XYZ file of C-alpha atoms in Angstrom:
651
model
C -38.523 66.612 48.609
C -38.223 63.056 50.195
C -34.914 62.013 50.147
C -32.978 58.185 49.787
C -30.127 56.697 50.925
C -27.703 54.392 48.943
C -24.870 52.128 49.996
C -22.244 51.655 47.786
C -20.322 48.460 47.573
C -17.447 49.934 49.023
C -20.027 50.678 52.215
C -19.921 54.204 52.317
C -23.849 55.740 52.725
C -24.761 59.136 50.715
C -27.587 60.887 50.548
C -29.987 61.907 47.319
C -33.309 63.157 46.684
C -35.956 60.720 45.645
C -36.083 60.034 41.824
C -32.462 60.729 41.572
C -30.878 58.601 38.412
C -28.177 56.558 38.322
C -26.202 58.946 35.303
C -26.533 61.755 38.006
C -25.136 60.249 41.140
C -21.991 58.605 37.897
C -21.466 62.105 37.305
C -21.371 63.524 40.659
C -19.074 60.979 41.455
C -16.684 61.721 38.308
C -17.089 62.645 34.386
C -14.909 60.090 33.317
C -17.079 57.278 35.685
C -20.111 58.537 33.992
C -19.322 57.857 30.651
C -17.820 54.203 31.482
C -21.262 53.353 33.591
C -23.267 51.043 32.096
C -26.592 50.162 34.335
C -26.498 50.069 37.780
C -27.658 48.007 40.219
C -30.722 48.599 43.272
C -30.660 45.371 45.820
C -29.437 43.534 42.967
C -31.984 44.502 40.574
C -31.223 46.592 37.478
C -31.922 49.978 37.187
C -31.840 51.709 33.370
C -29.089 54.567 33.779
C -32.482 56.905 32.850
C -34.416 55.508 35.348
C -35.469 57.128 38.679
C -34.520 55.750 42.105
C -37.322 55.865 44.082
C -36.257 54.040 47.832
C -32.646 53.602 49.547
C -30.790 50.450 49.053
C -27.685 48.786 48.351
C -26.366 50.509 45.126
C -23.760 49.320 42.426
C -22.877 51.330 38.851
C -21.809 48.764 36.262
C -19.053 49.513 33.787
C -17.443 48.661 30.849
C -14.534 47.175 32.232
C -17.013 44.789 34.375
C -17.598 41.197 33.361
C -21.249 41.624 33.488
C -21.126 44.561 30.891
C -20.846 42.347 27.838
C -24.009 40.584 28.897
C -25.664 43.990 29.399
C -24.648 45.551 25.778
C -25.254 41.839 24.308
C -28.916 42.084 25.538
C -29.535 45.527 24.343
C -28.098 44.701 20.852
C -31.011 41.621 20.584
C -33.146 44.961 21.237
C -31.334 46.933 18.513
C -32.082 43.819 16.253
C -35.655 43.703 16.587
C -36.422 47.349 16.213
C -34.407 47.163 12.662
C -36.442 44.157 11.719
C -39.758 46.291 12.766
C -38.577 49.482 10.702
C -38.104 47.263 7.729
C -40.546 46.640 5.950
C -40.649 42.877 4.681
C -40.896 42.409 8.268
C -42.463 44.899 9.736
C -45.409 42.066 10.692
C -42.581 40.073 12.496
C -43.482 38.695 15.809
C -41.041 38.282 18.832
C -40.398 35.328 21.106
C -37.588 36.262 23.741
C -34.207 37.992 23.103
C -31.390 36.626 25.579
C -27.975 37.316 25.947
C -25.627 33.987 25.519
C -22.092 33.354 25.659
C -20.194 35.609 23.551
C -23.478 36.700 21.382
C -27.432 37.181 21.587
C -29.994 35.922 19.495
C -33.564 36.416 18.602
C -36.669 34.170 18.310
C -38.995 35.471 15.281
C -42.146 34.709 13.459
C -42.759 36.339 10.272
C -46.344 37.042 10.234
C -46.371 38.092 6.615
C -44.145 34.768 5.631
C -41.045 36.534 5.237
C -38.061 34.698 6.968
C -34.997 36.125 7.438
C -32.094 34.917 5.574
C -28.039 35.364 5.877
C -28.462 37.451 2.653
C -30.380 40.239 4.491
C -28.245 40.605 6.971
C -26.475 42.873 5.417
C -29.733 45.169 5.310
C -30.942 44.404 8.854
C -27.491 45.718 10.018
C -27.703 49.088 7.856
C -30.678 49.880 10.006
C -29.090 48.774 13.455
C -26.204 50.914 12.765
C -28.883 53.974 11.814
C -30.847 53.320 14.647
C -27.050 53.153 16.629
C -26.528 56.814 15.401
C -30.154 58.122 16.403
C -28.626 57.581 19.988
C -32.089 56.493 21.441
C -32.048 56.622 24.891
C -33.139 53.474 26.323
C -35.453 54.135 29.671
C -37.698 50.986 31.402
C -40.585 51.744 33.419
C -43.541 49.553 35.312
C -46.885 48.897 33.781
C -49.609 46.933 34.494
C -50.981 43.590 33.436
C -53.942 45.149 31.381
C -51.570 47.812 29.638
C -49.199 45.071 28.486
C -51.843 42.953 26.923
C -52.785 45.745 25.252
C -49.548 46.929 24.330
C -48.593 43.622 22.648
C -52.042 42.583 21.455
C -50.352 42.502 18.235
C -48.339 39.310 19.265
C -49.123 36.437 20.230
C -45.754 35.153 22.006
C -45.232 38.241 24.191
C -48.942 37.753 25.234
C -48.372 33.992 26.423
C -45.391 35.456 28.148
C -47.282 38.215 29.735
C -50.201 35.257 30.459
C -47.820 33.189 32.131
C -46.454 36.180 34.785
C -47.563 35.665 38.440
C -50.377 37.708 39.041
C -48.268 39.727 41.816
C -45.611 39.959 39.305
C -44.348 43.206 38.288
C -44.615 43.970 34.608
C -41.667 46.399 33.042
C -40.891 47.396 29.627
C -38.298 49.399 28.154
C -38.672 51.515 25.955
C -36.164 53.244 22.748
C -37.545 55.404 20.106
C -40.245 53.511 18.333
C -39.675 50.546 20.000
C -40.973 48.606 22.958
C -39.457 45.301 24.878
C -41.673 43.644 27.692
C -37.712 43.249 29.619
C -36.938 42.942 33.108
C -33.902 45.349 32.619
C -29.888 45.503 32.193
C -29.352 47.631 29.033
C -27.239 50.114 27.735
C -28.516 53.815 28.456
C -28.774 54.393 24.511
C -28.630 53.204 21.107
C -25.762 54.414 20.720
C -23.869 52.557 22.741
C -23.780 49.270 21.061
C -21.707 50.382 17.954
C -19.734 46.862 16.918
C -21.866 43.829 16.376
C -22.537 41.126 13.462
C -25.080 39.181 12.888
C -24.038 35.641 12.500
C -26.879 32.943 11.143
C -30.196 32.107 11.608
C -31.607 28.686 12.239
C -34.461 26.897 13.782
C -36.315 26.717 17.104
C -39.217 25.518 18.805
C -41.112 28.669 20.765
C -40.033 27.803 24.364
C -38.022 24.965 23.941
C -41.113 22.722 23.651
C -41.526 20.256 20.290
C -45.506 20.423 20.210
C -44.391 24.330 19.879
C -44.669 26.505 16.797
C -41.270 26.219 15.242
C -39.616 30.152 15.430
C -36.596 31.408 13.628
C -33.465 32.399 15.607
C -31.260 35.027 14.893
C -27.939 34.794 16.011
C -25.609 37.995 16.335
C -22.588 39.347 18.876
C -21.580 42.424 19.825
C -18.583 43.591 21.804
C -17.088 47.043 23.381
C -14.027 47.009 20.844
C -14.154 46.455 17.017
C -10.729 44.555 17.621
C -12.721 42.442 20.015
C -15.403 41.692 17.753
C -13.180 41.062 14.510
C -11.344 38.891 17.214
C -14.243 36.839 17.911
C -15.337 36.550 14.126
C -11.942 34.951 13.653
C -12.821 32.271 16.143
C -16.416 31.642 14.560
C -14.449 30.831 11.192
C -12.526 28.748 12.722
C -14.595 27.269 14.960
C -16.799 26.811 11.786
C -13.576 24.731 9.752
C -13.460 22.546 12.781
C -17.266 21.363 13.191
C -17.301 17.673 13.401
C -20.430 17.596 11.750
C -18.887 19.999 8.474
C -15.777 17.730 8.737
C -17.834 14.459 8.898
C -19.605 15.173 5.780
C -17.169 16.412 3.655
C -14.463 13.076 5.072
C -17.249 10.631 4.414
C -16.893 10.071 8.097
C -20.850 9.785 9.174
C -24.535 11.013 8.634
C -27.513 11.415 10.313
C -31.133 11.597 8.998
C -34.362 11.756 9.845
C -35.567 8.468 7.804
C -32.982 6.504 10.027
C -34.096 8.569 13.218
C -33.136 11.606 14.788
C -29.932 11.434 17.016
C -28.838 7.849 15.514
C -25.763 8.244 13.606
C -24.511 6.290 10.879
C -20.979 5.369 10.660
C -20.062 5.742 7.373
C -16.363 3.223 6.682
C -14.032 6.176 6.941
C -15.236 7.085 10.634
C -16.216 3.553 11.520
C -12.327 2.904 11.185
C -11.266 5.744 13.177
C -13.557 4.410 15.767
C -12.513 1.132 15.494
C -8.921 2.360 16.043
C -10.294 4.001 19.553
C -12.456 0.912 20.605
C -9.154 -1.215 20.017
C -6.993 1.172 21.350
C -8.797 1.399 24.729
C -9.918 -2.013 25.125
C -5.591 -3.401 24.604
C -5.091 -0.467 27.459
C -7.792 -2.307 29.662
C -6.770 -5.467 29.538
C -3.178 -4.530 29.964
C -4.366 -2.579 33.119
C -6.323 -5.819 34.374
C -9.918 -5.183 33.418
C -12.153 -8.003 32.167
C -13.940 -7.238 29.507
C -17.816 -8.603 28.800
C -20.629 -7.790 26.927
C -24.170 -7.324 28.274
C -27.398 -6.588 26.983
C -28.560 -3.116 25.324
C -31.790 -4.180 27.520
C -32.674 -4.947 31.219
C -35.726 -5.923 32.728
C -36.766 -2.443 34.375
C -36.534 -3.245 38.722
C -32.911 -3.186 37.543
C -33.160 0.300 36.920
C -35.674 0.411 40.440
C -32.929 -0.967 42.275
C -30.458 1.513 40.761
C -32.028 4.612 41.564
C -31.684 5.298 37.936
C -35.506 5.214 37.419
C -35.982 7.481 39.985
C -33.472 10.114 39.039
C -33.050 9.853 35.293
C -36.709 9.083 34.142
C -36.542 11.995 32.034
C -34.211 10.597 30.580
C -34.680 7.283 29.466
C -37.044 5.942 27.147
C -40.532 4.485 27.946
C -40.640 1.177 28.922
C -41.603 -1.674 26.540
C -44.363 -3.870 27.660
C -43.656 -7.765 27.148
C -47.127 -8.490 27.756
C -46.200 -11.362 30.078
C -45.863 -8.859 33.357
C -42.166 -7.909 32.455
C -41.171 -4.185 31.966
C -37.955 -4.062 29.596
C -35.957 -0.625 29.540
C -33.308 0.421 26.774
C -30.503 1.254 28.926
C -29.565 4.632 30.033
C -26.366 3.309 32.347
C -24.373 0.383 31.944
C -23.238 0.492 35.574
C -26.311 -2.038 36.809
C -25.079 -4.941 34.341
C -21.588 -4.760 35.396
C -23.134 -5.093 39.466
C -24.751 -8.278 37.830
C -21.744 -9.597 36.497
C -20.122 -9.257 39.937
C -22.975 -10.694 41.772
C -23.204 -13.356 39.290
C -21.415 -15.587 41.588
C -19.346 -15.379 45.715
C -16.411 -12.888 45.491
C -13.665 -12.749 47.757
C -11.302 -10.532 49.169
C -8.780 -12.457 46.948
C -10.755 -11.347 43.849
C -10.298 -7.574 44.370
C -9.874 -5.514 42.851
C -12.650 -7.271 40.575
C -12.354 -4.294 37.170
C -15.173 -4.975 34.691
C -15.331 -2.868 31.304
C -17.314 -2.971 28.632
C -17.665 -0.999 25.200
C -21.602 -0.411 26.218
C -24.155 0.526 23.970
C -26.688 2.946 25.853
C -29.841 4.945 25.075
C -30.890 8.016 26.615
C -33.892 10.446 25.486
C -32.593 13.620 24.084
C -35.264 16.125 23.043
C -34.787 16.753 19.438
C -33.861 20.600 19.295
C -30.627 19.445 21.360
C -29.300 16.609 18.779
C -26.047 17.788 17.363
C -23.836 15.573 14.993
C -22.216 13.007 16.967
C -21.809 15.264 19.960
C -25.133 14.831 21.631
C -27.077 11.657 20.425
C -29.855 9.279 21.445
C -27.831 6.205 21.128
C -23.917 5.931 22.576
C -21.687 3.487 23.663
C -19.520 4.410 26.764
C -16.008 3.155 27.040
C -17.229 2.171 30.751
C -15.670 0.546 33.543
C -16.430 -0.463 37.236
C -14.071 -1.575 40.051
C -15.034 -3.294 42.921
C -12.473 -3.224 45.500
C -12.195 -3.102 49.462
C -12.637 0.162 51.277
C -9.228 0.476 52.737
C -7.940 0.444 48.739
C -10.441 3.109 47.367
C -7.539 5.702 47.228
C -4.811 3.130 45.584
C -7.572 2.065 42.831
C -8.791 5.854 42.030
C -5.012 7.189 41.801
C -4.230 4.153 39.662
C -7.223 4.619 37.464
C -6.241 8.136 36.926
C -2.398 7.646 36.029
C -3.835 4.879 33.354
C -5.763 8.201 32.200
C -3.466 10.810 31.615
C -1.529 7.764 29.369
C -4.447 7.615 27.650
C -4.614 11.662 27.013
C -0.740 11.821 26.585
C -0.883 9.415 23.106
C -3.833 10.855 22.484
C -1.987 14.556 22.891
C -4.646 15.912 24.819
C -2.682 18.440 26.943
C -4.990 21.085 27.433
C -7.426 19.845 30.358
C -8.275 20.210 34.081
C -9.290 18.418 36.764
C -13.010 19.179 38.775
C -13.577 17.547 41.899
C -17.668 16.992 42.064
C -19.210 17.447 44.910
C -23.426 17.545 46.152
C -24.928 20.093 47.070
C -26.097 19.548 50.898
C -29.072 21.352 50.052
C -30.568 19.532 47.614
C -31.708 16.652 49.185
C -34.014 15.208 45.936
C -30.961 15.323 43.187
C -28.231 13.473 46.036
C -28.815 10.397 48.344
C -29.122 10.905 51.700
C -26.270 10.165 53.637
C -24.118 12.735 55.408
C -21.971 10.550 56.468
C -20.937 8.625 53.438
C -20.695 12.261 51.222
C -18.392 13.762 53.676
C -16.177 10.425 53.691
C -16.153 9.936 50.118
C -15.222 13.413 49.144
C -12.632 13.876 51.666
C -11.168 10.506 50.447
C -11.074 11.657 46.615
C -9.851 14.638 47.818
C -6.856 13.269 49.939
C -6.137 11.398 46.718
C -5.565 14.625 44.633
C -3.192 15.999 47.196
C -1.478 13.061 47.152
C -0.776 12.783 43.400
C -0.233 16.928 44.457
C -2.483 17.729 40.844
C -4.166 21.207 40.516
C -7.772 21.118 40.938
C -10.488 23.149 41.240
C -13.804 22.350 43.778
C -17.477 22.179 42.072
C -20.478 21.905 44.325
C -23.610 20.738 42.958
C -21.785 18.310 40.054
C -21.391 15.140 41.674
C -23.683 11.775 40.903
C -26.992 10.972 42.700
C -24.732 8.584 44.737
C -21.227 9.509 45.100
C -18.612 12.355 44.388
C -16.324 12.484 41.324
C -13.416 13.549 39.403
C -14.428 15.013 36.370
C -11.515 15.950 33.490
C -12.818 19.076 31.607
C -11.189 19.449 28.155
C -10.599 22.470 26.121
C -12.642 21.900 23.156
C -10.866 22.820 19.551
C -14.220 25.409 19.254
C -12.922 27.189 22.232
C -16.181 25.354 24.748
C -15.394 23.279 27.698
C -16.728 19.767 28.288
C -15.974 16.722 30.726
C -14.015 14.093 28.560
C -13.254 11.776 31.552
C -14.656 10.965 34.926
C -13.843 8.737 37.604
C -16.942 8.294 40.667
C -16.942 6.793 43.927
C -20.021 4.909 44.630
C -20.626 3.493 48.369
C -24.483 3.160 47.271
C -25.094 1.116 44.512
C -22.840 -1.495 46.301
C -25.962 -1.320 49.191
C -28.475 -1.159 46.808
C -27.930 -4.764 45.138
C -26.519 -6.331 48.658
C -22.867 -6.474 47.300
C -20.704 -8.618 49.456
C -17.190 -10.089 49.746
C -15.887 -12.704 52.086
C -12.597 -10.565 54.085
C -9.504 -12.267 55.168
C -11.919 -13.375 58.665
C -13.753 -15.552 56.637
C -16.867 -13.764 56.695
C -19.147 -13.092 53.899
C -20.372 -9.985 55.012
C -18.012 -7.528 53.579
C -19.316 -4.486 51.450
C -17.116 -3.125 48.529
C -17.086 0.303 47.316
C -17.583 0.991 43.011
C -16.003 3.238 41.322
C -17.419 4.114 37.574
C -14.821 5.390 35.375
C -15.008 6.080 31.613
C -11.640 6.892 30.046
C -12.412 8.492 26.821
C -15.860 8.540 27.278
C -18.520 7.807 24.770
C -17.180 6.480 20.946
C -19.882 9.051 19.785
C -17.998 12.173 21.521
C -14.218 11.446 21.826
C -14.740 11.169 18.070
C -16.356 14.258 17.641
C -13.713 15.813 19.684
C -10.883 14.620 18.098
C -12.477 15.275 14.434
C -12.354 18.653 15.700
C -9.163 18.944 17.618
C -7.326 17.551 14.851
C -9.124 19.175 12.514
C -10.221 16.339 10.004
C -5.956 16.012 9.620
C -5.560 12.833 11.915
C -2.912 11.384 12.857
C -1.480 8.266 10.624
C -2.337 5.812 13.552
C -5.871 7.094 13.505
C -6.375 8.010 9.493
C -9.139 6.005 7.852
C -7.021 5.614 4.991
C -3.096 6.295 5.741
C -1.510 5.891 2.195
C -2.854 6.679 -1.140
C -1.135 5.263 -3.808
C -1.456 7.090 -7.515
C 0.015 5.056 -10.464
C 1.195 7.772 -12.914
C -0.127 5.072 -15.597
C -2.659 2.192 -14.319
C -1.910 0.543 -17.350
C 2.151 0.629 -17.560
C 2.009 0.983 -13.206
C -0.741 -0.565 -11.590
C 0.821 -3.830 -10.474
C 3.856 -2.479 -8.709
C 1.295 -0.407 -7.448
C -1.129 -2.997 -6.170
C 2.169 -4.899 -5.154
C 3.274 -2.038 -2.836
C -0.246 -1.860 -1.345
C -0.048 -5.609 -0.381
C 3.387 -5.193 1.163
C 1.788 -2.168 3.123
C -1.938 -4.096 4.258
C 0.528 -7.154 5.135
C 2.254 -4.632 8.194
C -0.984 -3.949 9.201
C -1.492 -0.531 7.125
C -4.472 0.940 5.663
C -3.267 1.722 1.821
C -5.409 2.248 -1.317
C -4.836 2.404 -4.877
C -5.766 5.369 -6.969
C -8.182 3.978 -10.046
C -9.445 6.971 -11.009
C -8.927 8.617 -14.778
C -8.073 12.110 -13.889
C -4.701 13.919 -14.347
C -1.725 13.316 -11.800
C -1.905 17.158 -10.114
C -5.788 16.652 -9.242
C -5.469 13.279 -7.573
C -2.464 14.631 -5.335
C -4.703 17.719 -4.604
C -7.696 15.356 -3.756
C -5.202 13.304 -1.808
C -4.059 16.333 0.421
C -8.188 17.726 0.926
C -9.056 14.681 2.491
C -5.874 14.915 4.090
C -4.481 11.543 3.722
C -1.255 11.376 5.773
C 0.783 9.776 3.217
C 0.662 10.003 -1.048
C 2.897 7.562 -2.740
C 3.141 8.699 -6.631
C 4.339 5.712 -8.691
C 5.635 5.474 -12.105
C 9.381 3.875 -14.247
C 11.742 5.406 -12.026
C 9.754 3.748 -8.520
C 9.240 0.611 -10.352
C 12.760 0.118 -11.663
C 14.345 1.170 -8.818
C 11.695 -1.104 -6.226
C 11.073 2.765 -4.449
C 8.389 5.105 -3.754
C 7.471 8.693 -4.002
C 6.430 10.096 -0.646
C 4.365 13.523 -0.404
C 2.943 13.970 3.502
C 0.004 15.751 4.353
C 0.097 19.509 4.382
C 4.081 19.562 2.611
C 5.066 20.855 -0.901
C 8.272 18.813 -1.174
C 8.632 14.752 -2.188
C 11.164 12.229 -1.129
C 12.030 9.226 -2.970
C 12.858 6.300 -0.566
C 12.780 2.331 -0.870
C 9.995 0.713 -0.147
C 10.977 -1.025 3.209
C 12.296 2.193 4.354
C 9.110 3.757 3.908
C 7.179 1.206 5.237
C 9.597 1.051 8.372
C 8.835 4.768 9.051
C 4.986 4.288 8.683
C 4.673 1.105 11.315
C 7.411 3.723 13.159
C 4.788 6.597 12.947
C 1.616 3.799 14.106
C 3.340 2.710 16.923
C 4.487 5.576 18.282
C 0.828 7.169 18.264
C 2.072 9.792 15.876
C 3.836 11.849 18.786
C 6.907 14.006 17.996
C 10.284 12.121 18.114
């Protein structure tokens, strides 16, 4: 019998015969490690814990207590799925796109031949099976096939043919197989059925078969599955409340925004609730700008398309911006994807000097950008934005004092904001990629060590990112902990020594000369209007803070007849200090309108009857509290302005 080698990870080389499998060299190794292994590993490839190992190599057993392992039992579990949909059957006709693993969960893409979709409400079916199927203990083995025995194998569907179709011909072709069932899978699942014993499914929704719109729209299943049951009741606790915090549930049931498809997919409409908390940010930022010396303009939601030449923007972000319109007259005009080229224009609008640096532009910029239509979400990812965007042109030697002064204006920003729970990523290129990046060694290695020095200086914690940085400079990006448990960047601030050389950019120095090239720096603060609202809809949870509150007092006459005009009297007083009050008109009994007061968590409810009126007080009930307070009207309005201007923080 020919025998193999294999190097564990630890480098130690033992021998086995030929065909041994990976359960067999577990268990010679140790009971205990046998029943924790997972899959295993041959020169980085997966081998089944059932499969043979046929040549020597570098070796690795995967357990439970291994990152990776999730993935693994994820994966098998979207293989679990399928075979309970097969042995049902209402969908025994069902057709199968791919089956990933994702973050924290697993879905499936399906096609009901017979017409049957699957629904929430037979989940609770589809799962019976899964855990039957769990308790046949299947073992799960993979093995290699060729190209005409897969196209016959899945004859029956059409998606796993176009997969098999689309192979290279020198491609090897593997299935796995469990029971009845059999996935055209490159590997990495759990040696049985019975391994994957706690899982939900968790919705279904809509999908175009590879990602493509001119595709065949599939259904997705969505499900988890972990190594614990506390783990997975843990992570159905954060779905609920991930699923109380989605913007886009928030925003409709606040009367915040809506999309549709008659106004256009990815074109939100600001409804006057969230148009006022956005209005409230736009003011917010642009008073912190101006205090900070920017100078604000506005430029057009259009440029004539060499702008975009000159940019580099048309080169690298095609993709991504829409086609250009044809004027008919020889000129190209392009809906904006960047507002950065404008602001350039403003500088070079007229000689700069030394004397006029550092020259900060900003701008509250409408842009457009070309999102396919499967990745539209609320007001999270959108076709039309406006970024709270800002450029500096200053001198090279005061690159580092503009970037650390930039940043300090930031974490002011996040502080009455309350945004504590971020980091900081310094962007770098990727040397290897020489299409994405512009080639200059030089200026990358400058520019990064300079952003770099300026971290240490400021001595903030940061972490290093290759392969994240702009086409034409490095950058510090701010990653915020969503309130759904995700990670995105909320902030960024980029060096630019490019662009600058791009449009000719020039300065006349202290020596009179008017040769002098600045350096840019891009910067957007809170980012786009579009986002930071959909992030703080969600961090706060619909429950803003007064400053921010569409509406910050409701006032309820306990009579409209016998009480409305103190009450319309103490909303004047109110609107006069530059409140947002309203008066309750509605006919409906006192205990409802509080109640409807405190679900669409108003921060303040004034109730107003004989008592308020003859003694010129109010009533005060505050969001998310049982107990009132009676207090005089100018005390209570003292203590709202109080709350505004302090940006609701803590005293």
């Amino acid at each position: 019998m020919a025998t193999i080698k294999l190097t564990f990870p630890d480098g130690a080389v033992k021998e086995y015969e030929a065909g041994v499998k990976p359960i067999d060299v577990a268990s010679q190794i140790s009971k205990s490690l046998a029943k924790k292994s997972v899959s295993a590993k041959l020169d980085g490839h997966y081998v089944g814990m059932h499969d043979e190992i046929k040549h020597s190599g570098d070796f690795q057993l995967i357990t439970t207590a291994d990152a990776e392992a999730g993935d693994i039992l994820r994966h098998s579990a979207s293989h679990l799925l399928a075979q309970a949909l097969k042995r049902l059957p209402k969908f025994a006709d069902m057709h199968f796109g791919v089956g990933p693993y994702i973050e924290n969960g697993f879905y499936y893409d399906t096609d009901n031949g017979a017409g049957n979709q699957v629904s929430v409400e037979d989940f609770p079916e589809i799962e019976a099976m899964m855990h039957k199927i769990v308790k046949e203990d299947l073992p799960i083995l993979s093995r290699e096939i060729s190209r005409d025995e897969a196209l016959k194998l899945f004859a029956n569907d059409p998606y796993k043919v176009e997969l098999i179709e689309d192979l290279p011909a020198d491609e090897p072709i593997t299935i796995a197989v469990q029971g009845d069932h059999i996935e055209l899978d490159k590997g990495g699942l759990v040696p049985s059925t019975g391994w994957i014993k706690h899982f939900k499914l968790i919705s279904v929704a809509g999908s175009y078969w590879r990602g493509k719109s001119d595709n065949p729209v599939m259904q997705r299943i969505y499900g988890t599955a972990f190594w614990k049951d506390s783990d997975l009741e843990a992570d159905l606790q954060r779905r609920a409340e991930a699923k109380e915090r989605d913007h886009r549930n928030i925003g409709r049931d606040l009367d915040l925004f809506f999309t549709s498809q008659e106004v256009g997919s990815g074109l939100p409409v600001w409804l006057p609730n969230g148009a006022t908390i956005r209005r409230q940010v736009e003011r917010y930022i642009v008073d912190k700008e101006l205090s900070n010396d920017y100078l604000h303009v506005y430029t057009p939601v259009l440029s004539n398309l060499n702008l975009y030449k000159t940019s580099g923007h048309w080169d690298h972000y095609r993709d991504d911006m829409f086609p250009p319109m044809d004027m008919g007259d020889g000129e190209f005009l392009e809906l904006r994807p960047m507002n950065c080229p404008s602001h350039i224009m403003v500088y070079k609008h007229k000689p700069r000097s030394y004397r006029d640096l550092p020259m900060r532009i900003a701008e509250l910029g409408m842009m457009h950008r070309y999102e396919k239509s499967g990745a539209l979400t609320g007001l999270s990812r959108v076709r039309e934005m406006t970024l709270n965007d800002g450029h500096t042109f200053v001198e090279p030697e005061k690159l580092e004092e503009e970037f650390k002064s930039i940043l300090q204006m930031m974490m002011g920003v996040y502080e009455d904001f309350n945004i504590t729970d971020y980091r900081f990523r310094l962007s770098y290129r990727d040397p290897e990629n020489t299409d994405k990046y512009f080639d200059d060694d030089e200026m990358w290695e400058k520019s990064q060590a300079q952003l770099k020095r300026a971290m240490d200086d400021l001595k903030l914690d940061y972490y290093e990112a290759e392969g994240e940085a702009a086409f034409y400079g490095p950058k510090l990006d701010v990653q915020t902990k969503t309130a759904l448990g995700g990670e995105e960047t909320l902030s960024t601030i980029q060096l630019d020594f490019l662009l600058p050389d791009r449009f000719n950019l020039t300065y006349v120095g202290e020596d009179g000369q008017d040769n002098h090239r600045p350096v840019m720096l891009h910067r957007g603060i809170v980012g786009t209007m579009e986002r930071f609202t959909a992030y703080l809809i969600e961090m706060y949870k619909g429950a803003f803070p007064t400053w921010l509150a569409p509406l910050q007092v409701q006032i309820i006459p306990v009579n409209l007849g016998a009480h409305g005009d103190y009450a319309r009297k103490v909303q004047k007083q109110l609107q006069t200090a530059g409140l947002r009050a309203h008066v309750e008109t509605k006919d409906a009994k006192m205990g409802y309108l509080i109640r409807e007061a405190q679900t669409n968590k108003i921060p303040y409810t004034l109730v107003l009857g004989d008592d308020e009126i003859e003694g010129q007080t109010v009533t005060v009930r505050q969001y998310g509290q049982d107990q009132t307070k009676t207090m005089s009207l100018a005390d209570f309005e003292g203590e709202v302005v109080a709350d505004v201007a302090n940006y609701s923080r803590e005293k």
